[in-house]
Every structure is written in structure tokens, then in C-alpha cells.
Short mmCIF file of C-alpha atoms in Angstrom, two decimals:
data_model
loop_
_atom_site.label_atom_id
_atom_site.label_comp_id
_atom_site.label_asym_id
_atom_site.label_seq_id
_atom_site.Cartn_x
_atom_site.Cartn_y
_atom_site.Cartn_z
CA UNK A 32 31.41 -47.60 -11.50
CA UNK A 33 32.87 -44.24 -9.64
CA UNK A 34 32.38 -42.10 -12.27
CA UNK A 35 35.66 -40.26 -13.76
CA UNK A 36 37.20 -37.45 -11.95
CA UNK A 37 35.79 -33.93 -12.54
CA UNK A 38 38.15 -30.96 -12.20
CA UNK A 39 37.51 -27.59 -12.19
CA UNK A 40 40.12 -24.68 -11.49
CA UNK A 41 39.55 -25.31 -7.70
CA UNK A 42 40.56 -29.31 -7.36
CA UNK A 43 43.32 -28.85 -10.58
CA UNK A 44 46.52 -29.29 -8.82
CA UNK A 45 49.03 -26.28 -9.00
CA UNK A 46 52.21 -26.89 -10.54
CA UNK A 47 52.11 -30.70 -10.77
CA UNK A 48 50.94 -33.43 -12.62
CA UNK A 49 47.02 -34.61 -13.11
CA UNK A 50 47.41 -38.11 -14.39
CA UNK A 51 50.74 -39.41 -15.70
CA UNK A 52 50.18 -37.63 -18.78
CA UNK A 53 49.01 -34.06 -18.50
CA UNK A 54 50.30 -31.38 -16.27
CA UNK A 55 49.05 -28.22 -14.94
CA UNK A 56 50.70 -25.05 -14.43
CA UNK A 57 48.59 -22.11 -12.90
CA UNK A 58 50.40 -18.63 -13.65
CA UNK A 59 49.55 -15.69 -11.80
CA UNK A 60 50.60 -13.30 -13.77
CA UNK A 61 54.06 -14.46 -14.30
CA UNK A 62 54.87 -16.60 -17.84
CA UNK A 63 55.73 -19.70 -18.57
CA UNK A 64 57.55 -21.14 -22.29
CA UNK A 65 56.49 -24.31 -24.16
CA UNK A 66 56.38 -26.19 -26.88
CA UNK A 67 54.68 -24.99 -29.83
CA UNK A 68 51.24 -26.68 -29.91
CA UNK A 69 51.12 -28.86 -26.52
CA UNK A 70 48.55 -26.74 -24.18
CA UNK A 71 45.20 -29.38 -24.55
CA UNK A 72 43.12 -26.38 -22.61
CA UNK A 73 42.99 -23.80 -19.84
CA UNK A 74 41.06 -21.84 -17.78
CA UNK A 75 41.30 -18.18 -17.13
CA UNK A 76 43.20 -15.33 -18.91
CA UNK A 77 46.00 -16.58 -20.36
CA UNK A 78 47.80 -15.30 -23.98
CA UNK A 79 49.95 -17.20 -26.24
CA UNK A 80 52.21 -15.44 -28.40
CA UNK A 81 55.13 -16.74 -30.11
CA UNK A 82 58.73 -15.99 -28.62
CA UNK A 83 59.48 -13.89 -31.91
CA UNK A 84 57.22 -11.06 -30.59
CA UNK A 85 58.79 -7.87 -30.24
CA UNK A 86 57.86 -7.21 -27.17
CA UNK A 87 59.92 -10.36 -25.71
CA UNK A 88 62.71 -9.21 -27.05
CA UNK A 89 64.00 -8.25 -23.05
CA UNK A 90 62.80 -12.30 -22.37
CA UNK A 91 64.51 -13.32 -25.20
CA UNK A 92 67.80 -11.56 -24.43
CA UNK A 93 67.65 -13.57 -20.65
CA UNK A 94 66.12 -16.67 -21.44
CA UNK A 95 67.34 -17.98 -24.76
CA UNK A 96 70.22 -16.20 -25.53
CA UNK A 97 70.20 -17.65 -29.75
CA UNK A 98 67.39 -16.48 -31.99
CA UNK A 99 68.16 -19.85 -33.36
CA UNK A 100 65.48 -22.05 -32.49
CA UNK A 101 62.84 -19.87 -30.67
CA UNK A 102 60.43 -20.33 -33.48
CA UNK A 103 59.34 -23.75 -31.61
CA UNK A 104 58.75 -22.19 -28.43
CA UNK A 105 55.22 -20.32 -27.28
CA UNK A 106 55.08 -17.45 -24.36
CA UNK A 107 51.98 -18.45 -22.28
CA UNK A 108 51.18 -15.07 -19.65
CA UNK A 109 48.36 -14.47 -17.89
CA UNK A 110 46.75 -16.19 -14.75
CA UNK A 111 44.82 -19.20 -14.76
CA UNK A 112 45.84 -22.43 -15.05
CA UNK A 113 46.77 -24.71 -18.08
CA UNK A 114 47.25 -28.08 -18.85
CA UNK A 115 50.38 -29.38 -20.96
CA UNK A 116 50.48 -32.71 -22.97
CA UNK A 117 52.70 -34.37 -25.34
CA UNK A 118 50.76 -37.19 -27.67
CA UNK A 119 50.21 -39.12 -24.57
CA UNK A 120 53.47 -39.32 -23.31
CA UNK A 121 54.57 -39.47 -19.39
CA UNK A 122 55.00 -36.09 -18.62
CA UNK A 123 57.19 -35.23 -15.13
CA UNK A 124 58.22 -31.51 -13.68
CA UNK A 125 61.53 -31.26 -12.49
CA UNK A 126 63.22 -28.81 -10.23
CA UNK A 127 66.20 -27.29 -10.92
CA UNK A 128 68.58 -24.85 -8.04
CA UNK A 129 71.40 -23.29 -9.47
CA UNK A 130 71.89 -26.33 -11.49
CA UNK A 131 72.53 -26.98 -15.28
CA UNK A 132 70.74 -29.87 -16.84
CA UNK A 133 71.32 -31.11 -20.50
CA UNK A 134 68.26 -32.62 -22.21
CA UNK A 135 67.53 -34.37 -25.48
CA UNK A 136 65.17 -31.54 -27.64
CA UNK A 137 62.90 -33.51 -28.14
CA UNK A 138 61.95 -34.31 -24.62
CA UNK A 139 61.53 -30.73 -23.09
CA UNK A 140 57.94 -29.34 -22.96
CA UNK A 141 57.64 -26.13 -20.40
CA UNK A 142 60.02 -24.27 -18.43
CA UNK A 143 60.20 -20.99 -16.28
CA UNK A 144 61.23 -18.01 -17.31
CA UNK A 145 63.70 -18.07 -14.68
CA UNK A 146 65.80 -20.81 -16.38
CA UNK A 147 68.14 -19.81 -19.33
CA UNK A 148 67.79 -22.56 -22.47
CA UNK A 149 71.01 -22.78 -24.66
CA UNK A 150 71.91 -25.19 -27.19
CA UNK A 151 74.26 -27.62 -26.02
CA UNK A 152 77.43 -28.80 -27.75
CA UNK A 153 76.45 -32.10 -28.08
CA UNK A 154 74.30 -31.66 -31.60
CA UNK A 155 70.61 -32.11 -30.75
CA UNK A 156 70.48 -31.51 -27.13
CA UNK A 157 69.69 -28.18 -24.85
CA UNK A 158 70.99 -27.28 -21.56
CA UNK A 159 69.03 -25.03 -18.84
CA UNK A 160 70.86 -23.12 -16.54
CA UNK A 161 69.54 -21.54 -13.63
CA UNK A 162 66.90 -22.08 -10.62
CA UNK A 163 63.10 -22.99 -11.65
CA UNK A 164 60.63 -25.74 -12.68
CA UNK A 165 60.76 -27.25 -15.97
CA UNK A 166 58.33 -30.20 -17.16
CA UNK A 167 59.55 -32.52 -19.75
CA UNK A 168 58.36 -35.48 -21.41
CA UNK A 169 59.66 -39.16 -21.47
CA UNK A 170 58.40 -42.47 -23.33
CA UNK A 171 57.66 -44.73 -20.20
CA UNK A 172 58.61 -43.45 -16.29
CA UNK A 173 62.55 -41.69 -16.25
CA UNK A 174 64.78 -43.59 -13.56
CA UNK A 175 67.07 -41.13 -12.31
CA UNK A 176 70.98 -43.02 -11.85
CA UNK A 177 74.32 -42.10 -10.70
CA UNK A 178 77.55 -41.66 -12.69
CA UNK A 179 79.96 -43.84 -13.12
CA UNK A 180 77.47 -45.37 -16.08
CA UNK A 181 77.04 -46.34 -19.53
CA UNK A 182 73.78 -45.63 -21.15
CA UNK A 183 72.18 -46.87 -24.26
CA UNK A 184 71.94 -44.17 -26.60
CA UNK A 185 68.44 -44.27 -27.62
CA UNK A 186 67.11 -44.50 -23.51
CA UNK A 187 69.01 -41.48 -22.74
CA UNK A 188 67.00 -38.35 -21.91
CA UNK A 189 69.57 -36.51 -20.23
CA UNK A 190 71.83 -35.48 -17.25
CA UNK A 191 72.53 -33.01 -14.76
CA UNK A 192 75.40 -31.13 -13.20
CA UNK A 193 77.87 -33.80 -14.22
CA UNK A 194 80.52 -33.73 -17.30
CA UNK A 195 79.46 -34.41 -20.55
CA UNK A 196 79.62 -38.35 -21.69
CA UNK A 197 81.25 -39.75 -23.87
CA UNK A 198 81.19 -42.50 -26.85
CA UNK A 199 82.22 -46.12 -25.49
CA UNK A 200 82.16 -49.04 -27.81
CA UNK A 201 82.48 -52.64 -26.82
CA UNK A 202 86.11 -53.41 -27.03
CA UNK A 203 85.74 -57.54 -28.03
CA UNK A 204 83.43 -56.87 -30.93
CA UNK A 205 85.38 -54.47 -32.20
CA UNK A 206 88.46 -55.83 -32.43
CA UNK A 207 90.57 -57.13 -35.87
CA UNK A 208 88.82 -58.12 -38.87
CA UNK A 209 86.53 -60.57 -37.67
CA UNK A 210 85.12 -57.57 -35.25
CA UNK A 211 85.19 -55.24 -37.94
CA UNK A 212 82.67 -57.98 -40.59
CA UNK A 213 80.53 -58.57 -37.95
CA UNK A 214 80.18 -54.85 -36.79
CA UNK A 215 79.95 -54.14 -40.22
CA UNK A 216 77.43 -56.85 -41.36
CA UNK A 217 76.17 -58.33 -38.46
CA UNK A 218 77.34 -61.74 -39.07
CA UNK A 219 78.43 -63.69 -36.70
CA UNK A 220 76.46 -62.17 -34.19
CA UNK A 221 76.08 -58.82 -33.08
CA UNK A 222 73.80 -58.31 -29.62
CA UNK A 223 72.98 -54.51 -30.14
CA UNK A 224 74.68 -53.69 -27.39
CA UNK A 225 78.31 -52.92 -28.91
CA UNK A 226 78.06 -48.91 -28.58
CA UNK A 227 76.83 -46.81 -25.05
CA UNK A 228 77.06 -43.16 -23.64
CA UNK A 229 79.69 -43.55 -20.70
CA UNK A 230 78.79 -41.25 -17.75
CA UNK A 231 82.01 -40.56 -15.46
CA UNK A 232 81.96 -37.76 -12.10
CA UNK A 233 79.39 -36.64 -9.88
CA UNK A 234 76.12 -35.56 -11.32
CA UNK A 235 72.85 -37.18 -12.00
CA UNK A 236 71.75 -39.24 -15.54
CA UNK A 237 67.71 -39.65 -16.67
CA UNK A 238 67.15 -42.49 -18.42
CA UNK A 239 63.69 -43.10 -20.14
CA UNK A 240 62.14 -46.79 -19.62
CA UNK A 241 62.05 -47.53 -23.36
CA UNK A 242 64.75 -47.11 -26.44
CA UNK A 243 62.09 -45.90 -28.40
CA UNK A 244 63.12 -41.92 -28.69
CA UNK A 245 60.80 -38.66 -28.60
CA UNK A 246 61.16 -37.68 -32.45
CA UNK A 247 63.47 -34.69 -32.29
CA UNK A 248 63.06 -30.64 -32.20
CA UNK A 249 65.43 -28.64 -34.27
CA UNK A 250 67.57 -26.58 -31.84
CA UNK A 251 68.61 -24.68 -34.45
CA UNK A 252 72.50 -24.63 -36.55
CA UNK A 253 75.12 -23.80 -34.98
CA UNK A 254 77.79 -21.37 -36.66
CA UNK A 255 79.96 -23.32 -39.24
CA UNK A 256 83.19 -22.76 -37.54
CA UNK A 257 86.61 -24.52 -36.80
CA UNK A 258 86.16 -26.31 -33.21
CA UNK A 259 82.32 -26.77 -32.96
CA UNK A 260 80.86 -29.76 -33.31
CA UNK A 261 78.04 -30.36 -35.56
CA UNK A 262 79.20 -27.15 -37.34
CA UNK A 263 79.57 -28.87 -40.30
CA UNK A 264 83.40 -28.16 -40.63
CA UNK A 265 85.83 -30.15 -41.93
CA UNK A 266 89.36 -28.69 -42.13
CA UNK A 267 92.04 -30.60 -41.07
CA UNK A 268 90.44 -34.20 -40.35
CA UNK A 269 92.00 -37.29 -41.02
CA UNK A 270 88.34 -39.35 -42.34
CA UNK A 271 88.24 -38.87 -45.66
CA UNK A 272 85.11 -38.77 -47.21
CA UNK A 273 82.89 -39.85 -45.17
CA UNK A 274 84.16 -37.14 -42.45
CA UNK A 275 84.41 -39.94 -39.54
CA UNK A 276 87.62 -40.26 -37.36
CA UNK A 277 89.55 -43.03 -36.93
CA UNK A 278 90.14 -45.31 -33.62
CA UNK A 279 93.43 -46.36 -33.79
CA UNK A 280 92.95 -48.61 -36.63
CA UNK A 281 90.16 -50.72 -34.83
CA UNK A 282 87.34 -49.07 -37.23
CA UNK A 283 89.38 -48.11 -39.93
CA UNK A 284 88.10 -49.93 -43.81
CA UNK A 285 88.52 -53.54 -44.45
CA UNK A 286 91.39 -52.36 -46.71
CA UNK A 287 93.22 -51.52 -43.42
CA UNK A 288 93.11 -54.30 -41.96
CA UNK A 289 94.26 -56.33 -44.39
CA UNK A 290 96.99 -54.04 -44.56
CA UNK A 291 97.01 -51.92 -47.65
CA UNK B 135 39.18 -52.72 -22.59
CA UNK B 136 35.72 -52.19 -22.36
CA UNK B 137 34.00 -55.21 -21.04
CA UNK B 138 29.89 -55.27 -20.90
CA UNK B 139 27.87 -57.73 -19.33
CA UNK B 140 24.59 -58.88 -20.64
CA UNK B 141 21.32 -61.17 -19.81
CA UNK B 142 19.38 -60.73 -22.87
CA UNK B 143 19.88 -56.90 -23.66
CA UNK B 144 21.85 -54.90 -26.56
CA UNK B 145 24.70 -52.68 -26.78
CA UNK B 146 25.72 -50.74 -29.75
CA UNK B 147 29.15 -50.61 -30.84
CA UNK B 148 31.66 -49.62 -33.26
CA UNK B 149 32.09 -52.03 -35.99
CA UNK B 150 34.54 -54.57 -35.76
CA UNK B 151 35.59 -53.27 -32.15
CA UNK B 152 34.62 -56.50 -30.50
CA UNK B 153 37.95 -58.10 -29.17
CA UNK B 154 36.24 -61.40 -27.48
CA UNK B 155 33.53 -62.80 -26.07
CA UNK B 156 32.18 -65.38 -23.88
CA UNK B 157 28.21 -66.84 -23.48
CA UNK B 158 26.27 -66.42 -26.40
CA UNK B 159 26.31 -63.19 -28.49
CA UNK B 160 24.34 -62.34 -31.89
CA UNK B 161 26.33 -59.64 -34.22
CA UNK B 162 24.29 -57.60 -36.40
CA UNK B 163 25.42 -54.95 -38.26
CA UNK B 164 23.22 -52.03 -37.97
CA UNK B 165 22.60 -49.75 -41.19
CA UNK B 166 22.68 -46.02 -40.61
CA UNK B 167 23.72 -47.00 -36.95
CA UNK B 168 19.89 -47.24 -35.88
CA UNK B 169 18.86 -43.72 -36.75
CA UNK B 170 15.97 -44.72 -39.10
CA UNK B 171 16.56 -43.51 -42.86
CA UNK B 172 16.65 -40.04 -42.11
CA UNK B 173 19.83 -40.60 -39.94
CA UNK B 174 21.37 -42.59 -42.43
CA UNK B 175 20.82 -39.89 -45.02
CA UNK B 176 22.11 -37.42 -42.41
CA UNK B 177 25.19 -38.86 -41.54
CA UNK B 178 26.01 -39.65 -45.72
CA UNK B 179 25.64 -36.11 -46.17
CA UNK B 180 27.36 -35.00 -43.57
CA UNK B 181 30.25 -37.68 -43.62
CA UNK B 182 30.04 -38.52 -39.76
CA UNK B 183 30.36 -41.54 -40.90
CA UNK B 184 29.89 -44.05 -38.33
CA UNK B 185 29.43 -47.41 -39.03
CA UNK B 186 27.61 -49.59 -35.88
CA UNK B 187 26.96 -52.93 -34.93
CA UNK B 188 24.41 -54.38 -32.62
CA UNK B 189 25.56 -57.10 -30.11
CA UNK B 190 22.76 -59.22 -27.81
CA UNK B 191 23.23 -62.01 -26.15
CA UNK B 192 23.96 -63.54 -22.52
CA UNK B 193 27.76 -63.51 -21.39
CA UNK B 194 30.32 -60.96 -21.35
CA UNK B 195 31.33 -58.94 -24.44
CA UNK B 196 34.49 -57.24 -24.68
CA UNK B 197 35.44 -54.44 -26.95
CA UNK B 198 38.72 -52.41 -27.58
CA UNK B 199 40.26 -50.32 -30.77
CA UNK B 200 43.64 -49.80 -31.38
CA UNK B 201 44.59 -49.97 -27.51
CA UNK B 202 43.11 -46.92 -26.77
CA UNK B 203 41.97 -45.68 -23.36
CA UNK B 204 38.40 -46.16 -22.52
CA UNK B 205 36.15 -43.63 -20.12
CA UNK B 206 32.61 -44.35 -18.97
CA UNK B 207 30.48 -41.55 -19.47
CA UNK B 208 26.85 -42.17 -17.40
CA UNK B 209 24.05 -40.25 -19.02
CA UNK B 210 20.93 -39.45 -17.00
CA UNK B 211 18.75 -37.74 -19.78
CA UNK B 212 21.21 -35.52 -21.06
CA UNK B 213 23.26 -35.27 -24.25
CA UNK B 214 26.70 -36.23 -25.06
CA UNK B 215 28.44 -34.65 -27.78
CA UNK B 216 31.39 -36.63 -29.02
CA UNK B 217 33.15 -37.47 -32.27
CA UNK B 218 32.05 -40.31 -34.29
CA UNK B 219 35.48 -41.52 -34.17
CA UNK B 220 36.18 -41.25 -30.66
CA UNK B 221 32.79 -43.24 -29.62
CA UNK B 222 33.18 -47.02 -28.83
CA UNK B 223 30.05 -48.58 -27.22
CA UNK B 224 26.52 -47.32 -26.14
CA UNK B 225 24.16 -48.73 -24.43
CA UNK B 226 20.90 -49.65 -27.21
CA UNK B 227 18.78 -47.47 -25.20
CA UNK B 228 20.92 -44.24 -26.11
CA UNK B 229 19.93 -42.53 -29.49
CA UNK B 230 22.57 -41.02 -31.66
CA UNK B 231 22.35 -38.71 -34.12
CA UNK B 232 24.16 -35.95 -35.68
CA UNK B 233 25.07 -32.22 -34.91
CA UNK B 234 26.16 -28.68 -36.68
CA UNK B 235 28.86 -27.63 -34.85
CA UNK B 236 30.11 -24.70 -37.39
CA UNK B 237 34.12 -23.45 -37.07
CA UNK B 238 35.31 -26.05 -34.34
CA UNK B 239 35.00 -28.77 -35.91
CA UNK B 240 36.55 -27.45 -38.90
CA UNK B 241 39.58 -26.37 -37.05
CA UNK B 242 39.73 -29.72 -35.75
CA UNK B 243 39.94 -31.53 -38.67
CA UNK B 244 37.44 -33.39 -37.93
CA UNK B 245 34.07 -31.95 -39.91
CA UNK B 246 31.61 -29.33 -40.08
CA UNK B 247 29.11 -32.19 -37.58
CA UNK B 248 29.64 -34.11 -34.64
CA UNK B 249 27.56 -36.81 -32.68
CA UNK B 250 25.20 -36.53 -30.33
CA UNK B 251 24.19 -39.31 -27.69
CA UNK B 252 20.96 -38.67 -25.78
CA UNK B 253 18.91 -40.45 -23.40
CA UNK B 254 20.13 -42.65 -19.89
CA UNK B 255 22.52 -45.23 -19.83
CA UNK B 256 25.77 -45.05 -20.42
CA UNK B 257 28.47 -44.48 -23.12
CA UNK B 258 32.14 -45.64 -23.78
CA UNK B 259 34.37 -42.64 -25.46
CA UNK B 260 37.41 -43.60 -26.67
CA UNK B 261 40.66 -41.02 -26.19
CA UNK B 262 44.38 -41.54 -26.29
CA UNK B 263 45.80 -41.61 -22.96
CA UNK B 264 42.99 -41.24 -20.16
CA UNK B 265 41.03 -38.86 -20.65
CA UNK B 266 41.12 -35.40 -18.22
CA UNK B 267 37.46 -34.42 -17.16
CA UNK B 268 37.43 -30.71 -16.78
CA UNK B 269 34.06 -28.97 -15.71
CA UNK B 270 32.79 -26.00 -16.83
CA UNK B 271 30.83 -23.40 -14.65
CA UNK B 272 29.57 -19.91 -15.41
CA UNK B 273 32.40 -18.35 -13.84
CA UNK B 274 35.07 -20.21 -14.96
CA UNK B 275 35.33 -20.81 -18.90
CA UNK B 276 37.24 -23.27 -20.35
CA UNK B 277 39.34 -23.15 -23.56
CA UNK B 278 40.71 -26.37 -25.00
CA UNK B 279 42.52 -26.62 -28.04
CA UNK B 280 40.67 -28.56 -30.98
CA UNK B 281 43.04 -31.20 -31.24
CA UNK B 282 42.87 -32.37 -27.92
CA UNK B 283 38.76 -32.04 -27.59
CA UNK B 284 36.96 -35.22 -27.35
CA UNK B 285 33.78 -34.53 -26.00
CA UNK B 286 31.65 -32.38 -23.81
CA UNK B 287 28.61 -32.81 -21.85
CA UNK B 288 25.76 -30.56 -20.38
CA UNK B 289 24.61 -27.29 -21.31
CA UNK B 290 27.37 -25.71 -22.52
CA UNK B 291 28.03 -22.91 -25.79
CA UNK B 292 30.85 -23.40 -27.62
CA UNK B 293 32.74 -20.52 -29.50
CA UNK B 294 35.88 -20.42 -31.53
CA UNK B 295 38.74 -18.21 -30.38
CA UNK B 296 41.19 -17.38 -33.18
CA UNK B 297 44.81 -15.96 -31.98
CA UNK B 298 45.70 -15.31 -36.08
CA UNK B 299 47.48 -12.08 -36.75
CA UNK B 300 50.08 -11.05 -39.34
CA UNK B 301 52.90 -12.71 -37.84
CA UNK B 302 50.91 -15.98 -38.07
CA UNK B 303 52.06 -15.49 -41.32
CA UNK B 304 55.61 -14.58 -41.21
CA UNK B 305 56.67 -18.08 -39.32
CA UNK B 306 55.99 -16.55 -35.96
CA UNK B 307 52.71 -18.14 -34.89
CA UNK B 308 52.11 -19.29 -31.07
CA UNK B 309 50.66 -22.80 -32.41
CA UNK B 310 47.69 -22.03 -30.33
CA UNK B 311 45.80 -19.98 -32.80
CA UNK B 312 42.76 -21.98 -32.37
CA UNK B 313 40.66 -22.50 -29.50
CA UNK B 314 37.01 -23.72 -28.43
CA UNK B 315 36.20 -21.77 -25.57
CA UNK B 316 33.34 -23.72 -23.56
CA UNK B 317 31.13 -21.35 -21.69
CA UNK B 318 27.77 -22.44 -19.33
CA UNK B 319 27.40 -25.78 -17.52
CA UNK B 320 28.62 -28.78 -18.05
CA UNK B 321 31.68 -31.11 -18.83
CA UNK B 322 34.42 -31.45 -21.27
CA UNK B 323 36.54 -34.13 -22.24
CA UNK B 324 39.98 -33.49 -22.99
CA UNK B 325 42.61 -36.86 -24.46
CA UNK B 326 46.62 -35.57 -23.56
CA UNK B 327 47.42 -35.86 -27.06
CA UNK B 328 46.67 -33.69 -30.19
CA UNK B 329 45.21 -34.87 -33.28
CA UNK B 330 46.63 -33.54 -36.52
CA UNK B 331 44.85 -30.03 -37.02
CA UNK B 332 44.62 -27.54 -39.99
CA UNK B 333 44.99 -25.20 -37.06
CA UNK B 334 47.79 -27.31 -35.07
CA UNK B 335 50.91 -25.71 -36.32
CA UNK B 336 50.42 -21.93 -37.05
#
């Protein structure tokens, strides 16, 4: 037997990972935000304060720019270093040049100061805009791929600098009534695999290794108005009750495709 | 997987953590995990409750709990401090026995006591996801949040660190209230996970 690896502030790496699963960041002086609840230890001088402090207001002003959802995020300042973890999940750093990247909440862990987190349209994910480092967390190794794609919703982690995806659904299973039972039901056969994200333009998609997802973070509501999704408004849509659009009658009740 | 070879000799190991075996091997559960009645009384008191089997035989044992990871810890005289529940396998020559260890533990969720394994040989610690050994020197301090501690090694004082202030209160907490800060020589023995804590989410 070797014996385990001993660290100490001199052999911790800077800015990078230490095993697959924990991460180090070493501030000198400058802060770093996270996760409420995910630094496992640290050495040196280093405070955590929530972002709700008064004194971030400036920081909150550049860096978050919604008082929505800061009460899950921790301002770490000092200098020392720190290691990040996430209930033993892989844990990567990513670097981002005046770039935009839109990630699943659930899956973000750290980032710079120097980044600016917003909600994103799409309900439960957050885009960071800027240049900096931020480290997020994925269930099994992310495999970066290029648009044109279609993703399985629950492996998706995110994407960068390309156009938001949309909803594709698997034309042949869908179709008539015999589609519409065995969507419904599962009869007949249904492989899973009926419904993807579709990924069109130039950018770059991260896709986690398992379809297991990171249980989610609140990113906070979003204003109940006319024209943003996940704002909880209504007026106008066709759906009836259950507030759903229609495809073109390929969806629709089992009452509409019989006709009535 | 933690697998032990023997020619005659014992290990010590958590109940029921034996996964399989080949050669001959004797089971043998050990009241009051071989402390004598005054451990036993000890650990009922203090509910480090740890219940311990002995294994002999000639072969290869192997031993494993809930697919966590496994890290060798070699002890050359000195004492291991470790949670009862985070200890797999020692070797029969190790004593164990039991430990104030005031606020931390507390914080931790985990009890007022923890374990202590003295003597030489070596010990199996259990953590989930591999475990990060960070050492501890007068100069540089280490603080490690109680969820994440596992176990520490060498002469080392621990003290609690408490962040709480009145916004703690009003929903504006850091989540990092709570800290063990390790001062002296030695090493500590973080998991990259957290453990449900009293102290994990203000």
C-alpha cells in the first residue's frame, strides 16, 4: 500500500480539480459565489456571508441582477484556498470568454464574480454571461457535442453560445389514434425515446453521462406577466384546462380524434 | 471493496459488512466490539453504537457497505479518531474505544462522542466518494465543515467556529455557520459529500 495522498495548502492545486469530485479554488483576496452549503473545508482566511448582506448590495447589482433567488447563493472572500463538493458528484470548472452559457440550476456550484447569473427563460435554468471560471457539477463525466442535435431531456446539463432548443417529439409514435393510446398508455410499445431537446446553429451542448438529474435549485418566480414563460399566465390560450397547447391535432384528446 | 488477507490472524469489522469470502473464515460476533464491559457500558451510554464482528481464518475476506469508498489509514502508535459509522475494518490488534468531542459532533449530527482507534496496524474508514487527505500544520489551520468531516489523525485540537448572527435568522444565512477548525499536527479526513446537519442549512 502507498498510503493516500496528503495535501496541505502547498501541493492543493489552484483553481482546478483534486479528485473527480472536489475542487479547489484559492482566492487572494478576490471572492468567489457558491452554493449554499457545498465548501467541505478550507484553509486560511476566508468569510462566508450570504449574498443578502448589505454590504453586497454593489455585487449584487453586477452579478445577479434579480433579488430572486440569491438566498441559495454564499459570498466566500478572503485568501486561502477552499475545497467545493456536491454529495459526491463529478465536479468540472469551466471557462467562459465573453460567452453566455445556459445551465440546468441544479448543476451550478461556484462561479466568479466576474460572470453575471440571470435566470433564463427556459423555467428552471440560469444563464452566465461574461468572462470567468465557473465549476459546476454533473452525475457521471459531461461530453461536450456540437449542434445540429437532439438531446434527451433528463441528460441535458446545458449549452453555450448557441440558440435556445427546442421540444421535438417522435413523429411515428405520435401520429393518429393508435399513436395517441400508446403515447398515452404505453401499450403497444413505447421505447422512452418519443420526446428530445433539438439543438440547431453553432454553439456547444453538455450532456451529463447519466439521465438521472441533479435535484433542482429554485431560481426564483418570474413576474406573472403576458409573454413569459413559466409566468404562470394564461390569457388567451387555446388548452383548456389543463393549460397545454395543441399540435395540430396530433396530441389533441381522444375525443378529437375520433372526431367530436 | 476492502479485501484482507489472512493466515491464521483476526480482523475486526463492522457487522454484516462481509461481502464474500474464500479459504476458511470463523464469524463471531463480538459484544461491546471487544472493549471489555466497561466499553460496552460506554458506548450504551453514549450511543456510539457500534456493533463488531470478529473474522479469523486462512483465505481472503472481503468487506464492503453500501458501495462506499474505502481509504486505508496505517497507524504506527497513534490514534485515529473517526465516526463509528464511517469505520469498516480494523486490524484485531487496534483498540477502540470512545471519545468526548463536545460542540462538533453535535453540529454534525452525529453525537456528543466519537471513536477512537489506537495502536499499529491499520484501519479501513469508510467515506462517500474518496476521501481528500488534508494535513494540518501549525501554520496553516484547517476548517472543514461538520458534514463533510470523517476523521482526523495526529495531534491535533479541534474547536468549533460558529458564523450565526441575526440574519441567520431572517433567511439570510451563508449555510456555513458551522465549522471545526483543526489546529496542531496531524491529518484530517474530509468525504466530498455532506451529511445531513442541524447546522447544514442556516
Amino acid at each position: 500500500m502507498s498510503g493516500p495522498v496528503v495535501l496541505d495548502p502547498m501541493t492543493l492545486p489552484s483553481d482546478d480539480n483534486v479528485n473527480k469530485y472536489t475542487y479547489c479554488v484559492e482566492l487572494r483576496g478576490d471572492r468567489w459565489f457558491l452554493q449554499k452549503g457545498r465548501m467541505i473545508a478550507y484553509y486560511g482566511q476566508i468569510s462566508f456571508d450570504g449574498v443578502g448582506h448589505g454590504r453586497f448590495e454593489n455585487l449584487l447589482r453586477t452579478s445577479f441582477h434579480s433579488p430572486l433567488h440569491v438566498a441559495d447563493w454564499v459570498v466566500a472572500q478572503g485568501s486561502g484556498k477552499m475545497l467545493l463538493a456536491d454529495r459526491a458528484f463529478d465536479v468540472n470548472s469551466y471557462d467562459l470568454d465573453e460567452g453566455n452559457l445556459t445551465i440546468r440550476s441544479g448543476n451550478l456550484l461556484a462561479f466568479q464574480p466576474s460572470l453575471a447569473l440571470k435566470q433564463s427563460i427556459v423555467p428552471g435554468f440560469l444563464t452566465l454571461i461574461g468572462t470567468g471560471k465557473f465549476v459546476a457539477v454533473s452525475n457521471g463525466p459531461v461530453v461536450f457535442m456540437e449542434p445540429p442535435l437532439r438531446v434527451d431531456p433528463q441528460a441535458l446539463v446545458g449549452w453555450a453560445d448557441c440558440p435556445s432548443p427546442c421540444h421535438h417529439y417522435d413523429f411515428g409514435y405520435m401520429r393518429g389514434i393508435l399513436g395517441g393510446v400508446r403515447a398515452m398508455t404505453g401499450i403497444g410499445g413505447a421505447s422512452g425515446e418519443e420526446h428530445q431537446f433539438e439543438f440547431v446553429g453553432a454553439g456547444t451542448v453538455l450532456v451529463q453521462s447519466t439521465e438521472v438529474l441533479m435535484p433542482e435549485q429554485p431560481t426564483g418566480a418570474v413576474p406573472g406577466e403576458a409573454g413569459v414563460p413559466g409566468g404562470g399566465y394564461q390569457g388567451g390560450q387555446q388548452g383548456g384546462a389543463s393549460g397545454m397547447p395543441r399540435l395540430g391535432g396530433q396530441l389533441g384528446d381522444l375525443q378529437r380524434r375520433f372526431g367530436l | 471493496m476492502l479485501a484482507v488477507d489472512m493466515a491464521g490472524d483476526a480482523v475486526k469489522a463492522k457487522n454484516g459488512s462481509m461481502v464474500a469470502y474464500d479459504g476458511q473464515m470463523s464469524f463471531k460476533k463480538m459484544t461491546g466490539g471487544g472493549e471489555g464491559l466497561r466499553g460496552m457500558v460506554t458506548r450504551r451510554i453514549t450511543g456510539e453504537s457500534m456493533t463488531v464482528m470478529e473474522v479469523r481464518g486462512q483465505g481472503t475476506c472481503f468487506f464492503a457497505d453500501r458501495a462506499s469508498e474505502i481509504n486505508l489509514v496505517a497507524l504506527r502508535g497513534d490514534k485515529l479518531y473517526v465516526e463509528a459509522s464511517n469505520l469498516l475494518c480494523t486490524d484485531a490488534a487496534l483498540r477502540t474505544g470512545t471519545t468526548f468531542t463536545g460542540m462538533r459532533g453535535a453540529a454534525g449530527g452525529n453525537g456528543l462522542f466519537t471513536t477512537t482507534v489506537e495502536g499499529s496496524g491499520q484501519a479501513a474508514i469508510m467515506s462517500d466518494g474518496p476521501a481528500v487527505v488534508l494535513r494540518v500544520s501549525p501554520q496553516y489551520p484547517l476548517s472543514v465543515d461538520p458534514g463533510a468531516y470523517i476523521a482526523h489523525q495526529g495531534d491535533l485540537r479541534q474547536s468549533f467556529q460558529s458564523g450565526v448572527s441575526f440574519r441567520t435568522f431572517m433567511g439570510e444565512g451563508s449555510g456555513e455557520s458551522f465549522q471545526i477548525r483543526f489546529e496542531g499536527d496531524g491529518v484530517v479526513y474530509v468525504q466530498p459529500s455532506e451529511r445531513n446537519t442541524i447546522g447544514g442549512d442556516v
